[in-house]
JSON list of C-alpha atoms in Angstrom, two decimals:
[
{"chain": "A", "resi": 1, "resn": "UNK", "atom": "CA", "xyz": [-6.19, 10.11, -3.96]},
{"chain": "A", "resi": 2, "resn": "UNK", "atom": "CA", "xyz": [-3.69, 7.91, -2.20]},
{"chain": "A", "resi": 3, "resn": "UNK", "atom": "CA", "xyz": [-5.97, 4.17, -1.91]},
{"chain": "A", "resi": 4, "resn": "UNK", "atom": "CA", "xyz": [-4.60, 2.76, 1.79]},
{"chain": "A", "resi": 5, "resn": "UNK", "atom": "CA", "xyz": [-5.52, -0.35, 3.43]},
{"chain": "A", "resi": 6, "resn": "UNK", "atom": "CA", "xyz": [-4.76, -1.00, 6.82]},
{"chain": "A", "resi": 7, "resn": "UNK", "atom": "CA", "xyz": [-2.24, -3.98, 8.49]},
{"chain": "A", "resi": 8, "resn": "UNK", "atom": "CA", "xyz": [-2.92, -6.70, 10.05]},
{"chain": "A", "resi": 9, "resn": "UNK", "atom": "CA", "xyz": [-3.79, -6.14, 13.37]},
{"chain": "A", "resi": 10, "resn": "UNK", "atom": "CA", "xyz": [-0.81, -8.47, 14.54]},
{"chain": "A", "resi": 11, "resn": "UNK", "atom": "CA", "xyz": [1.49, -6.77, 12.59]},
{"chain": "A", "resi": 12, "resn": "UNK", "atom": "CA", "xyz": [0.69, -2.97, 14.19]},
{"chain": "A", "resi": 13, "resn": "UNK", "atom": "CA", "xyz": [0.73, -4.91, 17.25]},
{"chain": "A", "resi": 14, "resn": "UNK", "atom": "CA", "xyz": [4.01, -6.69, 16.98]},
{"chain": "A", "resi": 15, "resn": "UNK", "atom": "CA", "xyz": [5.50, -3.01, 15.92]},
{"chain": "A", "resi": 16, "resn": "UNK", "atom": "CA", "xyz": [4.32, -1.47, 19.37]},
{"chain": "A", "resi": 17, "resn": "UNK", "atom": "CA", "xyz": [5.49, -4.11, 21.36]},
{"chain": "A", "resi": 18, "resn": "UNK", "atom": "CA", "xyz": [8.28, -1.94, 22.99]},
{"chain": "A", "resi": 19, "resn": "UNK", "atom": "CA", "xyz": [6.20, 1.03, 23.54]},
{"chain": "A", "resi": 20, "resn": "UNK", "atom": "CA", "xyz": [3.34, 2.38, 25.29]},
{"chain": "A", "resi": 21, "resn": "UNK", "atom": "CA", "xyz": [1.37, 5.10, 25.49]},
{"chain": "A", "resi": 22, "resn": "UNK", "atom": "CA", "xyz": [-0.03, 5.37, 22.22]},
{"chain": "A", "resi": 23, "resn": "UNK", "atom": "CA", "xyz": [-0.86, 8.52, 20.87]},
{"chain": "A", "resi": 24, "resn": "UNK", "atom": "CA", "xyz": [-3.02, 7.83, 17.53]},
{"chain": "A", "resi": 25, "resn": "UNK", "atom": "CA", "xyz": [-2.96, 10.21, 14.12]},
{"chain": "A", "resi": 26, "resn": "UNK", "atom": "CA", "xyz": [-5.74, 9.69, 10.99]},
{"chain": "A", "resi": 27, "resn": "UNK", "atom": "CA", "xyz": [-6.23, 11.48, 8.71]},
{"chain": "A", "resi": 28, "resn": "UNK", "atom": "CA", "xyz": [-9.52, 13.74, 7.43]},
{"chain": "A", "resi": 29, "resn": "UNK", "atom": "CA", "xyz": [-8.45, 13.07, 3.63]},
{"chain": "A", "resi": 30, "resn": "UNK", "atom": "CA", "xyz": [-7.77, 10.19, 1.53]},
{"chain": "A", "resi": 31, "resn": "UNK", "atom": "CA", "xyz": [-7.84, 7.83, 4.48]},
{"chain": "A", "resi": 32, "resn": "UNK", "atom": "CA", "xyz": [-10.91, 8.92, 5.42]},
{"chain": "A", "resi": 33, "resn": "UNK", "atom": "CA", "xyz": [-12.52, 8.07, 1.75]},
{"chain": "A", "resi": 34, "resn": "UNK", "atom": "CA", "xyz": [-11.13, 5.08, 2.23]},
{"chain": "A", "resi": 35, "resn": "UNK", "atom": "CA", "xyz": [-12.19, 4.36, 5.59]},
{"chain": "A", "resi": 36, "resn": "UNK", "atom": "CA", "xyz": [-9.25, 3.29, 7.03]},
{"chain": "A", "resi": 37, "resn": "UNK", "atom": "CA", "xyz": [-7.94, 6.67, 8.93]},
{"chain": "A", "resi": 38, "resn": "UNK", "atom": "CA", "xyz": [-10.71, 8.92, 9.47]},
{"chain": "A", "resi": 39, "resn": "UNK", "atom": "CA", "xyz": [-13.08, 9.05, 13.40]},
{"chain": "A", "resi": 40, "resn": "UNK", "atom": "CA", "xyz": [-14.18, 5.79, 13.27]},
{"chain": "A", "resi": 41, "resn": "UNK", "atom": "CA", "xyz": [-11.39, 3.99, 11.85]},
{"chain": "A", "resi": 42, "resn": "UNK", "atom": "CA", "xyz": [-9.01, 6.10, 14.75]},
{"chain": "A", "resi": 43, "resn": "UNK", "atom": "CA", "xyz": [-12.27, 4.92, 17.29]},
{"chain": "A", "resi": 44, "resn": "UNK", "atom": "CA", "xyz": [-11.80, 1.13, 16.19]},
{"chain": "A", "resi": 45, "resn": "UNK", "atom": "CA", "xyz": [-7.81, 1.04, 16.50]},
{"chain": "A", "resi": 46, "resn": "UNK", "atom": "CA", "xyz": [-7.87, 2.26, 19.70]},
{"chain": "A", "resi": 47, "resn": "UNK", "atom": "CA", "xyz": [-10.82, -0.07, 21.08]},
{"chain": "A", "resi": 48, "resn": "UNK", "atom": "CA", "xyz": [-8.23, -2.88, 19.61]},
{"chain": "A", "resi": 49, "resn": "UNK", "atom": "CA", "xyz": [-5.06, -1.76, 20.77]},
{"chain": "A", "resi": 50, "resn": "UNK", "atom": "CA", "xyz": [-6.78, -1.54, 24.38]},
{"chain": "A", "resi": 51, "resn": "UNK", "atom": "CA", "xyz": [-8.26, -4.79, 24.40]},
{"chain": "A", "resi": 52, "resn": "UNK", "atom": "CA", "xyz": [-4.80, -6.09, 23.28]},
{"chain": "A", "resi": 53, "resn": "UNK", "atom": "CA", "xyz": [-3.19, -3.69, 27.37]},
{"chain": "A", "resi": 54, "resn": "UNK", "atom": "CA", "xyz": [-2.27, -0.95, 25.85]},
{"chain": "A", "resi": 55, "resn": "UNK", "atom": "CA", "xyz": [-2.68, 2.44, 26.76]},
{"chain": "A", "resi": 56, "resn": "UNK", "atom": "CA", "xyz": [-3.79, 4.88, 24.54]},
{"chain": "A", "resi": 57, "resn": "UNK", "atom": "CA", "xyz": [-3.38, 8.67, 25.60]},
{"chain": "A", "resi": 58, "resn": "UNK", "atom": "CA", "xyz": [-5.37, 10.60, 22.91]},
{"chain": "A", "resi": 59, "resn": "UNK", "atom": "CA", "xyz": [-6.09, 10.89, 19.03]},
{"chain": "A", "resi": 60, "resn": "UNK", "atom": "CA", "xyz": [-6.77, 13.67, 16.71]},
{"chain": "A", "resi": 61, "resn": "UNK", "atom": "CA", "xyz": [-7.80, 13.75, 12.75]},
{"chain": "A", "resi": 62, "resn": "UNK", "atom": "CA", "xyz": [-5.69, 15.97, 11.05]},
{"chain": "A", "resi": 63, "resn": "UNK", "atom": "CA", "xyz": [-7.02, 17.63, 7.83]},
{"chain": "A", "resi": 64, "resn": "UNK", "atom": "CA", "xyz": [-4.03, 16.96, 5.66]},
{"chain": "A", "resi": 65, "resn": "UNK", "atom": "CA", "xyz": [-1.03, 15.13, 7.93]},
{"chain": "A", "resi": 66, "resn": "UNK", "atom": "CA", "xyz": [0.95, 14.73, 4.68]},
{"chain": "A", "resi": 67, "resn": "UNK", "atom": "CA", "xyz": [1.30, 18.82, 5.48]},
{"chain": "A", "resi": 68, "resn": "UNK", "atom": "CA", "xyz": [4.28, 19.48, 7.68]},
{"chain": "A", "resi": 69, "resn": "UNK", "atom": "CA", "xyz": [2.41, 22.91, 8.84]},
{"chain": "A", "resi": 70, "resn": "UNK", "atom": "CA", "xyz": [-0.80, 21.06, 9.90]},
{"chain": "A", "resi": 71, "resn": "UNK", "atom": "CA", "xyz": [0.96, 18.18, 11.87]},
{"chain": "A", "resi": 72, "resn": "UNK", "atom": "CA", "xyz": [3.15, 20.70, 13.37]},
{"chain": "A", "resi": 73, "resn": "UNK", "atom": "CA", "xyz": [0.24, 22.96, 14.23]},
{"chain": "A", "resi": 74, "resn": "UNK", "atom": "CA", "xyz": [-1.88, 19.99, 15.85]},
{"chain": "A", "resi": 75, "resn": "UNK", "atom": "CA", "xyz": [0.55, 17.66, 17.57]},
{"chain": "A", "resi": 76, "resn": "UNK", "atom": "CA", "xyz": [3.05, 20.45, 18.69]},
{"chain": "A", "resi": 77, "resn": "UNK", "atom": "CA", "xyz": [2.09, 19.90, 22.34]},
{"chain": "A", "resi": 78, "resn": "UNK", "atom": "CA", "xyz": [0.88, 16.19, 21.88]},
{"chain": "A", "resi": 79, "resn": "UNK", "atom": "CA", "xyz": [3.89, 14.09, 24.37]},
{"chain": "A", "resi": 80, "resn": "UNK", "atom": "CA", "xyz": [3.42, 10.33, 23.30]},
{"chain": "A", "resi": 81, "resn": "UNK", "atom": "CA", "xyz": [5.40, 7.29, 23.67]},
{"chain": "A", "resi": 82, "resn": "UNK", "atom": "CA", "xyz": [4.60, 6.60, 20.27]},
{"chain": "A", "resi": 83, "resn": "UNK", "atom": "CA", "xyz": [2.68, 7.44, 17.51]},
{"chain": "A", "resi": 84, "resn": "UNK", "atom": "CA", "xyz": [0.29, 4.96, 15.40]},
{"chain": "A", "resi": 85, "resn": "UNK", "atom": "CA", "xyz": [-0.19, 6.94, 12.26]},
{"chain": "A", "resi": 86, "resn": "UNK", "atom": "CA", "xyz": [-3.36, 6.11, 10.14]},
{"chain": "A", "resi": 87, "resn": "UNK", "atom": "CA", "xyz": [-2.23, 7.62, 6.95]},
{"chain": "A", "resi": 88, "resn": "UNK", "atom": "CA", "xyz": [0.11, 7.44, 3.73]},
{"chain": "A", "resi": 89, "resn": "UNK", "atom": "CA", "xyz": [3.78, 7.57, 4.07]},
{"chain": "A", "resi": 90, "resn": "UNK", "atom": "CA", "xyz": [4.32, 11.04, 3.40]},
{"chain": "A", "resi": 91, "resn": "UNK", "atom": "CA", "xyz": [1.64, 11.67, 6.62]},
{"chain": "A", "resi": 92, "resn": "UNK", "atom": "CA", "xyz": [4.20, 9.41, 8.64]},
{"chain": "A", "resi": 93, "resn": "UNK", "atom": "CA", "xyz": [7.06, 11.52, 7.19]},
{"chain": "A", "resi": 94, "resn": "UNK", "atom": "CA", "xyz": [5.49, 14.69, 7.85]},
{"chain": "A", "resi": 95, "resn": "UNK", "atom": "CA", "xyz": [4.75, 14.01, 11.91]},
{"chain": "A", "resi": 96, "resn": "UNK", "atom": "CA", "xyz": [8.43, 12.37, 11.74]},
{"chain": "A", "resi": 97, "resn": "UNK", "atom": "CA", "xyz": [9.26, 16.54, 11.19]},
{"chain": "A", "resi": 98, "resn": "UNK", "atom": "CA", "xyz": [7.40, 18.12, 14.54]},
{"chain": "A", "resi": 99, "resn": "UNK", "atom": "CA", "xyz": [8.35, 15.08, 16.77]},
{"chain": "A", "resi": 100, "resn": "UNK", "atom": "CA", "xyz": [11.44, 12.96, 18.25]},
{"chain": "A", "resi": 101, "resn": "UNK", "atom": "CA", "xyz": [8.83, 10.36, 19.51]},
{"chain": "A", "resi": 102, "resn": "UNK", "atom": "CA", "xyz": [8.80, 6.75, 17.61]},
{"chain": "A", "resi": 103, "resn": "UNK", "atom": "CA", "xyz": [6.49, 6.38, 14.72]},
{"chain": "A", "resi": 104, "resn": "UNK", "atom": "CA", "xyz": [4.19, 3.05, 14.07]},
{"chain": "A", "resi": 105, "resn": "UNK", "atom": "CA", "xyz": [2.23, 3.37, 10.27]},
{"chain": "A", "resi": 106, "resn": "UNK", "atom": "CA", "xyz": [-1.32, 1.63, 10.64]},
{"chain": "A", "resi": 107, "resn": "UNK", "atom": "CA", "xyz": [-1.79, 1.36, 7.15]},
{"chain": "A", "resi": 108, "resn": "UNK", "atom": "CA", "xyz": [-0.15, 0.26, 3.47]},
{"chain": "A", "resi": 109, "resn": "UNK", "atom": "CA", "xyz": [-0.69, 2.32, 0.99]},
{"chain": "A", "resi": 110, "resn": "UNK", "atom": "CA", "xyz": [-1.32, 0.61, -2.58]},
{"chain": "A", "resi": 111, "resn": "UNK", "atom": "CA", "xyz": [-1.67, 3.36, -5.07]},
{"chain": "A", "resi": 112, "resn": "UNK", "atom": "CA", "xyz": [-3.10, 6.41, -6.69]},
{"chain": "A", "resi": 113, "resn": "UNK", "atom": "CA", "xyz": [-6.65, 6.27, -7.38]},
{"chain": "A", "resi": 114, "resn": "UNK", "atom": "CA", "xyz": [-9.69, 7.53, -8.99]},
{"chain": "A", "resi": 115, "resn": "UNK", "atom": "CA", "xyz": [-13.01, 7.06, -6.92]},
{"chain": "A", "resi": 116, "resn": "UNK", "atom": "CA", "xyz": [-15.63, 5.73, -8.32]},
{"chain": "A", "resi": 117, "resn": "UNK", "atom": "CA", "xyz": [-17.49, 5.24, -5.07]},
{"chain": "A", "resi": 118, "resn": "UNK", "atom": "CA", "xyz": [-17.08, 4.56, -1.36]},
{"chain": "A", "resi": 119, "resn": "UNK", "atom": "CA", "xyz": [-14.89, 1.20, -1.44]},
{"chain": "A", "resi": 120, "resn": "UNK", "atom": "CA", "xyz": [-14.61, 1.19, -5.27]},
{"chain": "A", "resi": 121, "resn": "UNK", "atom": "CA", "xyz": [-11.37, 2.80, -6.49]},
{"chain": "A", "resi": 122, "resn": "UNK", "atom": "CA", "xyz": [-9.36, 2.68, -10.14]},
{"chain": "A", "resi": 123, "resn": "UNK", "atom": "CA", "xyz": [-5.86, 2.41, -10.81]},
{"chain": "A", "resi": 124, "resn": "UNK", "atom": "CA", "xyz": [-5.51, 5.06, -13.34]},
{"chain": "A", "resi": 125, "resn": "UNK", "atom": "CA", "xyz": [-2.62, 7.30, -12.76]},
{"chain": "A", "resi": 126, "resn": "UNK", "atom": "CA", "xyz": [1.41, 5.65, -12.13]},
{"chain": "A", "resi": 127, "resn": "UNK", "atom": "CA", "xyz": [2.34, 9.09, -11.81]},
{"chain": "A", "resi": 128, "resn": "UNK", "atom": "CA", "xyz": [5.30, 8.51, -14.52]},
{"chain": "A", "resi": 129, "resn": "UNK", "atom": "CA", "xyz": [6.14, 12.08, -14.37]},
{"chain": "A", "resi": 130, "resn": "UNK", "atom": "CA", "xyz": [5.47, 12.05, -18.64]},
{"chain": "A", "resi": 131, "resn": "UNK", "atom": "CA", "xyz": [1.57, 12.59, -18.83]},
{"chain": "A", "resi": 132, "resn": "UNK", "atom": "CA", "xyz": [0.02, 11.32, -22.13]},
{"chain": "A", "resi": 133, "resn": "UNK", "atom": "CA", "xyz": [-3.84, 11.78, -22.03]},
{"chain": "A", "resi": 134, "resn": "UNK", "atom": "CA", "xyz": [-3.95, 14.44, -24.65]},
{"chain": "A", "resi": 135, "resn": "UNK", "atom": "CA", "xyz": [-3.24, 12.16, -26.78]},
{"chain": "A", "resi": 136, "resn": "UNK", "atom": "CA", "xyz": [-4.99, 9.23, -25.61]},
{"chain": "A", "resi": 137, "resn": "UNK", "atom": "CA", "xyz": [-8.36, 10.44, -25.12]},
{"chain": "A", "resi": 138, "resn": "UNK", "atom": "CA", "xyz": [-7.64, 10.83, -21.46]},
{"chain": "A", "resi": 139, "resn": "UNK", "atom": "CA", "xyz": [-7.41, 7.29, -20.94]},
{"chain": "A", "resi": 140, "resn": "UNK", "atom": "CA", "xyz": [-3.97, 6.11, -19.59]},
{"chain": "A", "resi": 141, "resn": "UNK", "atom": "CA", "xyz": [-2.44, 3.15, -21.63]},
{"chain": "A", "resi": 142, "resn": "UNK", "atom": "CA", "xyz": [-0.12, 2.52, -18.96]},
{"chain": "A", "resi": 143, "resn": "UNK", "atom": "CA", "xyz": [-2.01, 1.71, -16.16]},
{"chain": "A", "resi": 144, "resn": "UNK", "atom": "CA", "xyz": [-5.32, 0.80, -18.03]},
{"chain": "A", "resi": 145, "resn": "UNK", "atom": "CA", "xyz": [-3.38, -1.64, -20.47]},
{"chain": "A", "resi": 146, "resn": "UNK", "atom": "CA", "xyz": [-2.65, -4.78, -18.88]},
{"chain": "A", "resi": 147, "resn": "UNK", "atom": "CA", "xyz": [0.73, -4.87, -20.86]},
{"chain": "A", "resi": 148, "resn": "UNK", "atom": "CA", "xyz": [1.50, -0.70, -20.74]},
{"chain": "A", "resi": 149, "resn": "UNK", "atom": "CA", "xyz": [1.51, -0.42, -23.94]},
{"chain": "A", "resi": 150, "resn": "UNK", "atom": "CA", "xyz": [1.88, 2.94, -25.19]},
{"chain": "A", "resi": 151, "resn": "UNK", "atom": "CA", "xyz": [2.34, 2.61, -29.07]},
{"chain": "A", "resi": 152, "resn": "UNK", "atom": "CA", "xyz": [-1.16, 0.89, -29.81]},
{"chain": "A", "resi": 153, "resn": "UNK", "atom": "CA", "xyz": [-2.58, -2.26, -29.01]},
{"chain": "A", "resi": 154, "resn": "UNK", "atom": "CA", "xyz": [-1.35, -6.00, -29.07]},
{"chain": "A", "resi": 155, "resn": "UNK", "atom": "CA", "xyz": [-3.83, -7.35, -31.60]},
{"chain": "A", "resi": 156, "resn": "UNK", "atom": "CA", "xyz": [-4.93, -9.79, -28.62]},
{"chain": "A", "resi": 157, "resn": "UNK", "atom": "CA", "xyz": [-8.09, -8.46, -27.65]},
{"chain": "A", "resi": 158, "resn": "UNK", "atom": "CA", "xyz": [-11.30, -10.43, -28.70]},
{"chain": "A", "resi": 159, "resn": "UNK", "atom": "CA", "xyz": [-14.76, -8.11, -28.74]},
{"chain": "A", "resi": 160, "resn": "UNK", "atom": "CA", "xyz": [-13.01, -4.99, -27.07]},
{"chain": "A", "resi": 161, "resn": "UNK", "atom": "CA", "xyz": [-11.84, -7.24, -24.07]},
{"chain": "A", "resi": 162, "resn": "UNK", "atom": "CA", "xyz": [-8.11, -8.04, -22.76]},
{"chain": "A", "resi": 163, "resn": "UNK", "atom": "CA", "xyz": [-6.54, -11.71, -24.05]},
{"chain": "A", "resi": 164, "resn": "UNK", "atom": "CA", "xyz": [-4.56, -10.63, -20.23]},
{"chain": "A", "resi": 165, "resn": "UNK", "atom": "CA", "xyz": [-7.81, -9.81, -17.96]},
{"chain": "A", "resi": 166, "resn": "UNK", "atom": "CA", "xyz": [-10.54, -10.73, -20.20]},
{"chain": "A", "resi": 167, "resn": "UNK", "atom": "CA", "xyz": [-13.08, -9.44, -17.13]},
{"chain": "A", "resi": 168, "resn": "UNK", "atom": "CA", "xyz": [-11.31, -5.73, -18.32]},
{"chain": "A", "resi": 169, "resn": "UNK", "atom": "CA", "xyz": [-11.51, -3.60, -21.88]},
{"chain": "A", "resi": 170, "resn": "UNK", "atom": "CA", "xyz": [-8.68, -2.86, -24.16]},
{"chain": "A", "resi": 171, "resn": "UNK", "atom": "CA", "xyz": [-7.16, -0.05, -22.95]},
{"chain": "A", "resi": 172, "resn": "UNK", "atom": "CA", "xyz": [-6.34, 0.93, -26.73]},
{"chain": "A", "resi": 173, "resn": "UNK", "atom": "CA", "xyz": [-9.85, -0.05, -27.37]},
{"chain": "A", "resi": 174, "resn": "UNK", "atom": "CA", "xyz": [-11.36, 2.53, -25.09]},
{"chain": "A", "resi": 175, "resn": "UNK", "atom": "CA", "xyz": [-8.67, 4.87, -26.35]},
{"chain": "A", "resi": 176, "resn": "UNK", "atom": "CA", "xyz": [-9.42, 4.23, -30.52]},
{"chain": "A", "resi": 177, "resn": "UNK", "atom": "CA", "xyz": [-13.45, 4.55, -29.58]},
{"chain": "A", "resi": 178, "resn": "UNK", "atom": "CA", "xyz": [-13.20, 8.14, -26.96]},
{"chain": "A", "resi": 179, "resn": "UNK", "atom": "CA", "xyz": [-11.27, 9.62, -30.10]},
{"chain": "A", "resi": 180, "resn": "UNK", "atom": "CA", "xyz": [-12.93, 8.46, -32.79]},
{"chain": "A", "resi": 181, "resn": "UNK", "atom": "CA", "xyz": [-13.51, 11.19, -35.30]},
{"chain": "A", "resi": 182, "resn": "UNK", "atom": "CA", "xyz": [-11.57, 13.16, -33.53]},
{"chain": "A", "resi": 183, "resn": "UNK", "atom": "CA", "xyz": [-8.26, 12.84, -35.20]},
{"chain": "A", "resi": 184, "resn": "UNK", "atom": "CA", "xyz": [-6.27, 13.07, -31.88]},
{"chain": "A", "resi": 185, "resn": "UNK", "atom": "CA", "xyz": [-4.43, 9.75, -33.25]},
{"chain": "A", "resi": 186, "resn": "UNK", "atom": "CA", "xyz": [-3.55, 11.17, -36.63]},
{"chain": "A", "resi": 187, "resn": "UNK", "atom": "CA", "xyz": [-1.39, 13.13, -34.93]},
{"chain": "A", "resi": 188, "resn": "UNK", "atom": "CA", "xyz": [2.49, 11.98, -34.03]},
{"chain": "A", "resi": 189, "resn": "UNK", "atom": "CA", "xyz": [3.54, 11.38, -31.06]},
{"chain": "A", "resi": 190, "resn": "UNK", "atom": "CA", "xyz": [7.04, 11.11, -30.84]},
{"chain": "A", "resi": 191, "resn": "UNK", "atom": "CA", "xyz": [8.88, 8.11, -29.25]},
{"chain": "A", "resi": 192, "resn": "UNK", "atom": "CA", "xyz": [8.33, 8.12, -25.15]},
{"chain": "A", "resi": 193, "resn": "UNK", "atom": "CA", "xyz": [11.52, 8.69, -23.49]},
{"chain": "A", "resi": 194, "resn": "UNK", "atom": "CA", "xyz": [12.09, 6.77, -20.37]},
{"chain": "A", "resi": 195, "resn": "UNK", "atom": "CA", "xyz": [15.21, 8.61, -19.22]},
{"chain": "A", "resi": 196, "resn": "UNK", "atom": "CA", "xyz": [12.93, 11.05, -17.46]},
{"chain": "A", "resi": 197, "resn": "UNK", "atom": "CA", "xyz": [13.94, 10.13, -14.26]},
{"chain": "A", "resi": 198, "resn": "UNK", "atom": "CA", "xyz": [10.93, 9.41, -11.54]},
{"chain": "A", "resi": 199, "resn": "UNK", "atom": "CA", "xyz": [13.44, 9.78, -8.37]},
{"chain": "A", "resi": 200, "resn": "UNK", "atom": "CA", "xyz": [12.80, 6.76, -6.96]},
{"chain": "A", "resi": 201, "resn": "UNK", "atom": "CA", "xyz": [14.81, 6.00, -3.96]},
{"chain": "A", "resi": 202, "resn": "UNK", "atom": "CA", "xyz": [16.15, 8.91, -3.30]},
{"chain": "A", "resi": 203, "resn": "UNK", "atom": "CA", "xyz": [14.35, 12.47, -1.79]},
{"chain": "A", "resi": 204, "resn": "UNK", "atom": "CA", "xyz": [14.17, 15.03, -3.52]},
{"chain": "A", "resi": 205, "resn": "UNK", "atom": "CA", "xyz": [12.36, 18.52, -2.62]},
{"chain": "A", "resi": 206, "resn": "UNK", "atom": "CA", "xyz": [10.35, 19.92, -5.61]},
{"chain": "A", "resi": 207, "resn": "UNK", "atom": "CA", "xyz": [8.77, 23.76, -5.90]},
{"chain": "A", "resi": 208, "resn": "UNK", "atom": "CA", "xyz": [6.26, 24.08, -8.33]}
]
């Protein structure tokens, strides 16, 4: 899920200040876990952007607004002077396809996360493109090691805890206990290449 927080109220406010008529976008999925882009998030916005004399001409939640085919489908006949968006970046990209008007995003997206609970989410996945849980124990050294280490651990760690965070666990602590008996680290794993690139910086369109 993509973890989203949303600007400073200033900052969304200094980025409409050449525009009015404010049509507003959230989003029914990972914004709305997150509580920054779902009915009541879109309800608060726009009870702050009119205190602030703006005018705001509508809203909608769109299921997915990362999906070209749902923004299209929902804001096809939606004329705005510009568009808040309360989702990721590929939401903002994907209304940037069905419409010429200007485009505001709401919120900062911060990374890819695992929910634990409402308002508690964990870094777990850098999507690196290379995916090593089989042989981890499902538990990504990368993200989970304060230090990515993907070879074994540092030899800093004092009772299972990281000499880095010592409020988190050894990544390669959690990794030697999960496979324990298992002999998932007797096996080799060959040297991680980092050539793979990750296309950063540039698009690129994938089919899976």
């Amino acid at each position: 899920m993509i973890i989203t927080v949303q600007k400073p109220l200033p900052e969304i406010l200094d980025s409409l200040k050449d525009y009015d008529n404010v049509f507003i976008v959230g989003c029914a999925a990972c914004a709305t876990k997150c509580q920054t882009g779902g009915e009541e998030a879109v309800k608060k916005i726009s009870e702050e952007l009119k205190k602030a004399g703006k005018k705001v001409s509508g809203s909608a939640v769109l299921d997915t607004p990362c999906d070209i085919r749902v923004a299209k489908r929902d804001l096809k006949n939606v004329s705005a002077g510009v568009f808040l968006i309360l989702g990721c970046g590929a939401g903002v990209q994907s209304v940037e396809k069905v419409t010429s008007a200007p485009l505001v995003p709401a919120l900062d997206p911060v990374f890819t996360g695992t929910v634990e609970r409402i308002g508690i989410y964990h870094e777990y996945c850098a999507l690196c493109g290379s995916c090593m849980l089989a042989g981890t124990g499902g538990i990504c050294p990368i993200t989970r090691c304060a230090k990515s280490l993907i070879n074994g651990p540092c030899g800093g760690a004092v009772n299972g805890k990281c000499e880095a965070d010592p409020d988190s666990d050894c990544a390669w602590a959690l990794i030697l206990e999960k496979t324990k008996g298992k002999g998932i680290l007797k096996d080799y794993m060959p040297p991680r290449s980092f050539i793979k690139p990750k296309n950063i910086g540039r698009h690129k369109k994938t089919t899976l």
